[in-house]
Amino acid sequence: EAGVAQSPRYKIIEKRQSVAFWCNPISGHATLYWYQQILGQGPKLLIQFQNNGVVDDSQLPKDRFSAERLKGVDSTLKIQPAKLEDSAVYLCASSPLSGGDTEAFFGQGTRLTVV
Amino acid sequence: EDQVTQSPEALRLQEGESSSLNCSYTVSGLRGLFWYRQDPGKGPEFLFTLYSAGEEKEKERLKATLTKKESFLHITAPKPEDSATYLCAVRRSSNTGKLIFGQGTTLQVKP
């Protein structure tokens, strides 16, 4: 079974520039998550989709971050404009269901460096 | 406020030296406690889910246990390949699948 695919693996941008990350979840998984992991910390949820609807985006900085999941499959996360504190690894995860007993499967992440 | 705290932050062991990692949590209505392993440059890899106090799960040299306030990840006779960061996370009793993570424990096992 193919895992969660993310691209790019690495990205370096200057502050105030924009950047986009792409995620392809495991086939058939209805739920998709974007997490932010700052160096030395655990992942923090930014946004959760159930199919193509948003379930939780309470910790998404909506003045600069946006995300979409078209057709309930692939998803993109965008940052515009980027700040230095956005330097982190952005992890995409998916699970068959939104809650209950199902674990989330993570991709390898995109490491963003804002200079 | 939901909170997950892991200790120690870093742990160095000699190969074969058993030890335990701690995960203390405060959550309104625990739906599940999750343990993940994260290798450098990779995403977290699922290890265990625990649901109720007294529950235990094992996988190779790892055993996870759960009480009402904390979870332990016991590592028996570790090998260098067990070196990684171990993350603990909790899920609330709600309709979402949101995981609240601790900061992780970085384990180094020396041969």
PDB file of C-alpha atoms in Angstrom:
ATOM      1  CA  GLU A   1       0.000   0.000   0.000  1.00  0.00           C
ATOM      2  CA  ALA A   2       1.425   3.369  -1.015  1.00  0.00           C
ATOM      3  CA  GLY A   3       1.928   5.832   1.808  1.00  0.00           C
ATOM      4  CA  VAL A   4       1.170   9.528   2.090  1.00  0.00           C
ATOM      5  CA  ALA A   5       3.093  11.446  -0.566  1.00  0.00           C
ATOM      6  CA  GLN A   6       4.300  15.006  -0.055  1.00  0.00           C
ATOM      7  CA  SER A   7       6.231  17.436  -2.182  1.00  0.00           C
ATOM      8  CA  PRO A   8       8.542  19.165  -2.233  1.00  0.00           C
ATOM      9  CA  ARG A   9      10.791  17.620   0.443  1.00  0.00           C
ATOM     10  CA  TYR A  10      12.668  20.844   1.053  1.00  0.00           C
ATOM     11  CA  LYS A  11      11.998  24.506   0.333  1.00  0.00           C
ATOM     12  CA  ILE A  12      13.968  27.639   1.129  1.00  0.00           C
ATOM     13  CA  ILE A  13      12.297  31.016   0.602  1.00  0.00           C
ATOM     14  CA  GLU A  14      12.783  34.585   1.703  1.00  0.00           C
ATOM     15  CA  LYS A  15      10.399  36.190   4.160  1.00  0.00           C
ATOM     16  CA  ARG A  16       7.329  37.751   2.593  1.00  0.00           C
ATOM     17  CA  GLN A  17       7.458  35.280  -0.303  1.00  0.00           C
ATOM     18  CA  SER A  18       4.753  32.694  -0.867  1.00  0.00           C
ATOM     19  CA  VAL A  19       5.051  28.919  -0.896  1.00  0.00           C
ATOM     20  CA  ALA A  20       2.792  25.931  -1.499  1.00  0.00           C
ATOM     21  CA  PHE A  21       2.976  22.332  -0.370  1.00  0.00           C
ATOM     22  CA  TRP A  22       1.218  19.361  -1.905  1.00  0.00           C
ATOM     23  CA  CYS A  23      -0.104  16.178  -0.320  1.00  0.00           C
ATOM     24  CA  ASN A  24      -1.566  13.000  -1.781  1.00  0.00           C
ATOM     25  CA  PRO A  25      -3.114  10.843   0.970  1.00  0.00           C
ATOM     26  CA  ILE A  26      -3.416   7.091   1.099  1.00  0.00           C
ATOM     27  CA  SER A  27      -6.020   5.936  -1.380  1.00  0.00           C
ATOM     28  CA  GLY A  28      -9.492   5.767   0.135  1.00  0.00           C
ATOM     29  CA  HIS A  29      -8.656   7.791   3.229  1.00  0.00           C
ATOM     30  CA  ALA A  30     -11.422  10.288   3.884  1.00  0.00           C
ATOM     31  CA  THR A  31      -9.597  12.353   6.489  1.00  0.00           C
ATOM     32  CA  LEU A  32      -6.560  14.498   5.769  1.00  0.00           C
ATOM     33  CA  TYR A  33      -4.524  16.529   8.255  1.00  0.00           C
ATOM     34  CA  TRP A  34      -1.839  19.182   7.981  1.00  0.00           C
ATOM     35  CA  TYR A  35       0.484  19.468  10.967  1.00  0.00           C
ATOM     36  CA  GLN A  36       3.288  21.927  11.654  1.00  0.00           C
ATOM     37  CA  GLN A  37       6.346  20.626  13.501  1.00  0.00           C
ATOM     38  CA  ILE A  38       8.816  23.214  14.720  1.00  0.00           C
ATOM     39  CA  LEU A  39      12.297  21.908  15.529  1.00  0.00           C
ATOM     40  CA  GLY A  40      12.353  20.228  18.929  1.00  0.00           C
ATOM     41  CA  GLN A  41       8.565  20.197  19.305  1.00  0.00           C
ATOM     42  CA  GLY A  42       5.783  17.774  18.613  1.00  0.00           C
ATOM     43  CA  PRO A  43       3.496  18.256  15.611  1.00  0.00           C
ATOM     44  CA  LYS A  44       0.654  20.771  15.952  1.00  0.00           C
ATOM     45  CA  LEU A  45      -2.543  20.455  13.938  1.00  0.00           C
ATOM     46  CA  LEU A  46      -3.160  23.260  11.463  1.00  0.00           C
ATOM     47  CA  ILE A  47      -6.196  21.947   9.617  1.00  0.00           C
ATOM     48  CA  GLN A  48      -8.258  18.793   9.238  1.00  0.00           C
ATOM     49  CA  PHE A  49     -10.406  17.852   6.249  1.00  0.00           C
ATOM     50  CA  GLN A  50     -13.116  15.235   6.102  1.00  0.00           C
ATOM     51  CA  ASN A  51     -13.454  14.492   2.390  1.00  0.00           C
ATOM     52  CA  ASN A  52     -13.321  18.033   1.000  1.00  0.00           C
ATOM     53  CA  GLY A  53     -14.888  19.792   3.984  1.00  0.00           C
ATOM     54  CA  VAL A  54     -12.993  21.485   6.820  1.00  0.00           C
ATOM     55  CA  VAL A  55     -13.498  19.846  10.228  1.00  0.00           C
ATOM     56  CA  ASP A  56     -11.014  21.837  12.328  1.00  0.00           C
ATOM     57  CA  ASP A  57      -8.951  24.866  11.369  1.00  0.00           C
ATOM     58  CA  SER A  58      -8.894  26.540  14.770  1.00  0.00           C
ATOM     59  CA  GLN A  59      -5.086  26.741  14.878  1.00  0.00           C
ATOM     60  CA  LEU A  60      -4.548  27.804  11.277  1.00  0.00           C
ATOM     61  CA  PRO A  61      -3.211  31.392  11.003  1.00  0.00           C
ATOM     62  CA  LYS A  62      -5.798  32.372   8.475  1.00  0.00           C
ATOM     63  CA  ASP A  63      -4.273  35.758   7.698  1.00  0.00           C
ATOM     64  CA  ARG A  64      -1.405  33.992   5.942  1.00  0.00           C
ATOM     65  CA  PHE A  65      -2.158  30.275   5.680  1.00  0.00           C
ATOM     66  CA  SER A  66      -4.737  28.672   3.434  1.00  0.00           C
ATOM     67  CA  ALA A  67      -5.497  25.092   2.491  1.00  0.00           C
ATOM     68  CA  GLU A  68      -7.799  23.300   0.145  1.00  0.00           C
ATOM     69  CA  ARG A  69      -8.706  19.753  -0.707  1.00  0.00           C
ATOM     70  CA  LEU A  70     -10.320  19.573  -4.082  1.00  0.00           C
ATOM     71  CA  LYS A  71     -12.421  16.513  -4.952  1.00  0.00           C
ATOM     72  CA  GLY A  72     -11.682  15.065  -1.512  1.00  0.00           C
ATOM     73  CA  VAL A  73      -8.278  13.653  -2.508  1.00  0.00           C
ATOM     74  CA  ASP A  74      -5.128  15.775  -2.914  1.00  0.00           C
ATOM     75  CA  SER A  75      -4.539  18.829  -0.789  1.00  0.00           C
ATOM     76  CA  THR A  76      -2.408  21.943  -0.947  1.00  0.00           C
ATOM     77  CA  LEU A  77      -1.265  24.160   1.912  1.00  0.00           C
ATOM     78  CA  LYS A  78      -0.194  27.705   1.077  1.00  0.00           C
ATOM     79  CA  ILE A  79       1.630  30.357   3.064  1.00  0.00           C
ATOM     80  CA  GLN A  80       1.480  33.958   1.861  1.00  0.00           C
ATOM     81  CA  PRO A  81       3.411  35.929   2.964  1.00  0.00           C
ATOM     82  CA  ALA A  82       5.872  33.761   4.872  1.00  0.00           C
ATOM     83  CA  LYS A  83       7.461  34.844   8.136  1.00  0.00           C
ATOM     84  CA  LEU A  84      10.678  33.656   9.755  1.00  0.00           C
ATOM     85  CA  GLU A  85       8.680  31.804  12.422  1.00  0.00           C
ATOM     86  CA  ASP A  86       7.047  29.665   9.738  1.00  0.00           C
ATOM     87  CA  SER A  87      10.292  27.709   9.412  1.00  0.00           C
ATOM     88  CA  ALA A  88       9.235  24.181  10.286  1.00  0.00           C
ATOM     89  CA  VAL A  89       8.416  20.769   8.876  1.00  0.00           C
ATOM     90  CA  TYR A  90       4.917  20.558   7.424  1.00  0.00           C
ATOM     91  CA  LEU A  91       3.494  17.091   7.784  1.00  0.00           C
ATOM     92  CA  CYS A  92       0.505  15.719   5.960  1.00  0.00           C
ATOM     93  CA  ALA A  93      -1.347  12.741   7.418  1.00  0.00           C
ATOM     94  CA  SER A  94      -4.415  10.740   6.491  1.00  0.00           C
ATOM     95  CA  SER A  95      -6.751   8.246   8.111  1.00  0.00           C
ATOM     96  CA  PRO A  96      -9.745   6.243   6.955  1.00  0.00           C
ATOM     97  CA  LEU A  97     -12.108   7.931   9.395  1.00  0.00           C
ATOM     98  CA  SER A  98     -12.109  11.202  11.326  1.00  0.00           C
ATOM     99  CA  GLY A  99     -11.980   9.857  14.844  1.00  0.00           C
ATOM    100  CA  GLY A 100     -12.608   6.720  16.769  1.00  0.00           C
ATOM    101  CA  ASP A 101      -9.905   4.154  16.825  1.00  0.00           C
ATOM    102  CA  THR A 102      -8.078   4.922  13.612  1.00  0.00           C
ATOM    103  CA  GLU A 103      -4.496   6.091  13.694  1.00  0.00           C
ATOM    104  CA  ALA A 104      -3.141   8.727  11.343  1.00  0.00           C
ATOM    105  CA  PHE A 105      -0.496   7.809   8.756  1.00  0.00           C
ATOM    106  CA  PHE A 106       2.085  10.505   8.125  1.00  0.00           C
ATOM    107  CA  GLY A 107       4.050  11.523   5.079  1.00  0.00           C
ATOM    108  CA  GLN A 108       7.746  12.403   5.216  1.00  0.00           C
ATOM    109  CA  GLY A 109       7.027  16.088   5.438  1.00  0.00           C
ATOM    110  CA  THR A 110       8.229  19.256   3.731  1.00  0.00           C
ATOM    111  CA  ARG A 111      11.008  21.118   5.503  1.00  0.00           C
ATOM    112  CA  LEU A 112      10.517  24.866   5.035  1.00  0.00           C
ATOM    113  CA  THR A 113      13.255  27.347   5.804  1.00  0.00           C
ATOM    114  CA  VAL A 114      12.346  31.036   5.703  1.00  0.00           C
ATOM    115  CA  VAL A 115      15.355  33.352   5.527  1.00  0.00           C
TER     116      VAL A 115
ATOM    117  CA  GLU B   1      -6.583  22.964  28.417  1.00  0.00           C
ATOM    118  CA  ASP B   2      -5.395  19.699  26.904  1.00  0.00           C
ATOM    119  CA  GLN B   3      -1.728  19.103  27.563  1.00  0.00           C
ATOM    120  CA  VAL B   4       0.823  16.358  26.927  1.00  0.00           C
ATOM    121  CA  THR B   5       4.261  16.395  28.580  1.00  0.00           C
ATOM    122  CA  GLN B   6       6.983  13.875  27.868  1.00  0.00           C
ATOM    123  CA  SER B   7      10.058  13.105  29.940  1.00  0.00           C
ATOM    124  CA  PRO B   8      12.934  12.955  29.728  1.00  0.00           C
ATOM    125  CA  GLU B   9      13.573  15.161  26.696  1.00  0.00           C
ATOM    126  CA  ALA B  10      16.616  13.068  25.809  1.00  0.00           C
ATOM    127  CA  LEU B  11      17.824   9.662  26.909  1.00  0.00           C
ATOM    128  CA  ARG B  12      21.086   7.877  26.218  1.00  0.00           C
ATOM    129  CA  LEU B  13      21.291   4.159  26.822  1.00  0.00           C
ATOM    130  CA  GLN B  14      23.841   1.464  26.254  1.00  0.00           C
ATOM    131  CA  GLU B  15      22.726  -1.409  24.102  1.00  0.00           C
ATOM    132  CA  GLY B  16      20.826  -3.849  26.315  1.00  0.00           C
ATOM    133  CA  GLU B  17      20.118  -1.272  29.035  1.00  0.00           C
ATOM    134  CA  SER B  18      16.355  -1.238  29.606  1.00  0.00           C
ATOM    135  CA  SER B  19      14.483   1.957  30.501  1.00  0.00           C
ATOM    136  CA  SER B  20      11.129   3.756  30.322  1.00  0.00           C
ATOM    137  CA  LEU B  21       9.821   6.912  28.696  1.00  0.00           C
ATOM    138  CA  ASN B  22       7.029   8.863  30.371  1.00  0.00           C
ATOM    139  CA  CYS B  23       4.051  10.676  28.894  1.00  0.00           C
ATOM    140  CA  SER B  24       1.851  12.681  31.281  1.00  0.00           C
ATOM    141  CA  TYR B  25      -1.417  14.002  29.929  1.00  0.00           C
ATOM    142  CA  THR B  26      -4.350  16.220  30.826  1.00  0.00           C
ATOM    143  CA  VAL B  27      -7.306  15.919  28.500  1.00  0.00           C
ATOM    144  CA  SER B  28     -11.058  16.308  28.761  1.00  0.00           C
ATOM    145  CA  GLY B  29     -12.303  12.872  27.903  1.00  0.00           C
ATOM    146  CA  LEU B  30      -9.555  10.631  26.586  1.00  0.00           C
ATOM    147  CA  ARG B  31     -10.515   8.792  23.423  1.00  0.00           C
ATOM    148  CA  GLY B  32      -7.094   7.271  22.859  1.00  0.00           C
ATOM    149  CA  LEU B  33      -3.401   7.678  23.610  1.00  0.00           C
ATOM    150  CA  PHE B  34      -1.016   7.143  20.720  1.00  0.00           C
ATOM    151  CA  TRP B  35       2.699   6.412  20.539  1.00  0.00           C
ATOM    152  CA  TYR B  36       4.661   7.236  17.407  1.00  0.00           C
ATOM    153  CA  ARG B  37       8.297   6.808  16.454  1.00  0.00           C
ATOM    154  CA  GLN B  38      10.001   9.492  14.360  1.00  0.00           C
ATOM    155  CA  ASP B  39      13.352   9.006  12.654  1.00  0.00           C
ATOM    156  CA  PRO B  40      15.360  12.062  11.520  1.00  0.00           C
ATOM    157  CA  GLY B  41      14.000  13.532   8.312  1.00  0.00           C
ATOM    158  CA  LYS B  42      10.904  11.332   8.347  1.00  0.00           C
ATOM    159  CA  GLY B  43       7.304  11.581   9.431  1.00  0.00           C
ATOM    160  CA  PRO B  44       6.001   9.913  12.592  1.00  0.00           C
ATOM    161  CA  GLU B  45       5.411   6.173  12.331  1.00  0.00           C
ATOM    162  CA  PHE B  46       2.532   4.661  14.313  1.00  0.00           C
ATOM    163  CA  LEU B  47       3.404   2.247  17.129  1.00  0.00           C
ATOM    164  CA  PHE B  48       0.466   1.799  19.530  1.00  0.00           C
ATOM    165  CA  THR B  49      -2.954   3.042  20.578  1.00  0.00           C
ATOM    166  CA  LEU B  50      -4.133   2.643  24.176  1.00  0.00           C
ATOM    167  CA  TYR B  51      -7.725   3.329  25.190  1.00  0.00           C
ATOM    168  CA  SER B  52      -8.249   2.649  28.873  1.00  0.00           C
ATOM    169  CA  ALA B  53      -6.301   2.574  32.124  1.00  0.00           C
ATOM    170  CA  GLY B  54      -4.609  -0.753  32.708  1.00  0.00           C
ATOM    171  CA  GLU B  55      -4.238  -1.526  29.027  1.00  0.00           C
ATOM    172  CA  GLU B  56      -0.871  -2.755  27.746  1.00  0.00           C
ATOM    173  CA  LYS B  57       0.435  -3.371  24.225  1.00  0.00           C
ATOM    174  CA  GLU B  58       3.716  -4.874  23.049  1.00  0.00           C
ATOM    175  CA  LYS B  59       5.735  -4.825  19.871  1.00  0.00           C
ATOM    176  CA  GLU B  60       9.172  -6.420  19.782  1.00  0.00           C
ATOM    177  CA  ARG B  61      11.237  -4.663  22.484  1.00  0.00           C
ATOM    178  CA  LEU B  62       8.574  -2.035  23.197  1.00  0.00           C
ATOM    179  CA  LYS B  63       5.707  -2.186  25.661  1.00  0.00           C
ATOM    180  CA  ALA B  64       3.251   0.644  26.243  1.00  0.00           C
ATOM    181  CA  THR B  65       1.114   0.981  29.358  1.00  0.00           C
ATOM    182  CA  LEU B  66      -1.605   3.440  30.360  1.00  0.00           C
ATOM    183  CA  THR B  67      -2.927   4.867  33.625  1.00  0.00           C
ATOM    184  CA  LYS B  68      -5.489   7.627  34.157  1.00  0.00           C
ATOM    185  CA  LYS B  69      -2.797  10.308  34.107  1.00  0.00           C
ATOM    186  CA  GLU B  70       0.187   8.932  32.228  1.00  0.00           C
ATOM    187  CA  SER B  71       1.573   6.393  29.839  1.00  0.00           C
ATOM    188  CA  PHE B  72       4.905   4.637  29.811  1.00  0.00           C
ATOM    189  CA  LEU B  73       6.860   3.247  26.904  1.00  0.00           C
ATOM    190  CA  HIS B  74       9.127   0.530  28.239  1.00  0.00           C
ATOM    191  CA  ILE B  75      12.118  -0.435  26.122  1.00  0.00           C
ATOM    192  CA  THR B  76      13.630  -3.794  26.970  1.00  0.00           C
ATOM    193  CA  ALA B  77      17.206  -4.587  25.931  1.00  0.00           C
ATOM    194  CA  PRO B  78      17.309  -1.804  23.323  1.00  0.00           C
ATOM    195  CA  LYS B  79      19.400  -1.981  20.178  1.00  0.00           C
ATOM    196  CA  PRO B  80      21.020   0.906  18.254  1.00  0.00           C
ATOM    197  CA  GLU B  81      18.235   0.696  15.671  1.00  0.00           C
ATOM    198  CA  ASP B  82      15.770   1.737  18.381  1.00  0.00           C
ATOM    199  CA  SER B  83      17.379   5.186  18.357  1.00  0.00           C
ATOM    200  CA  ALA B  84      14.705   7.712  17.374  1.00  0.00           C
ATOM    201  CA  THR B  85      12.364  10.325  18.799  1.00  0.00           C
ATOM    202  CA  TYR B  86       9.313   8.836  20.456  1.00  0.00           C
ATOM    203  CA  LEU B  87       6.162  10.956  20.380  1.00  0.00           C
ATOM    204  CA  CYS B  88       3.105  10.594  22.567  1.00  0.00           C
ATOM    205  CA  ALA B  89      -0.253  12.044  21.532  1.00  0.00           C
ATOM    206  CA  VAL B  90      -3.811  12.086  22.868  1.00  0.00           C
ATOM    207  CA  ARG B  91      -7.166  12.257  21.130  1.00  0.00           C
ATOM    208  CA  ARG B  92     -10.233  13.692  22.843  1.00  0.00           C
ATOM    209  CA  SER B  93     -13.639  12.141  22.879  1.00  0.00           C
ATOM    210  CA  SER B  94     -15.069  14.144  20.015  1.00  0.00           C
ATOM    211  CA  ASN B  95     -15.916  13.777  16.380  1.00  0.00           C
ATOM    212  CA  THR B  96     -12.565  15.007  15.127  1.00  0.00           C
ATOM    213  CA  GLY B  97      -9.378  12.987  14.838  1.00  0.00           C
ATOM    214  CA  LYS B  98      -7.130  15.752  16.144  1.00  0.00           C
ATOM    215  CA  LEU B  99      -4.018  14.493  17.905  1.00  0.00           C
ATOM    216  CA  ILE B 100      -2.369  16.621  20.598  1.00  0.00           C
ATOM    217  CA  PHE B 101       1.322  15.769  20.733  1.00  0.00           C
ATOM    218  CA  GLY B 102       3.958  16.030  23.402  1.00  0.00           C
ATOM    219  CA  GLN B 103       7.383  17.388  22.549  1.00  0.00           C
ATOM    220  CA  GLY B 104       8.927  13.939  22.260  1.00  0.00           C
ATOM    221  CA  THR B 105      11.768  11.999  23.863  1.00  0.00           C
ATOM    222  CA  THR B 106      14.907  11.548  21.782  1.00  0.00           C
ATOM    223  CA  LEU B 107      16.448   8.159  22.485  1.00  0.00           C
ATOM    224  CA  GLN B 108      20.011   7.286  21.581  1.00  0.00           C
ATOM    225  CA  VAL B 109      21.184   3.699  22.037  1.00  0.00           C
ATOM    226  CA  LYS B 110      24.921   3.193  21.864  1.00  0.00           C
ATOM    227  CA  PRO B 111      26.458  -0.155  20.846  1.00  0.00           C
TER     228      PRO B 111
END
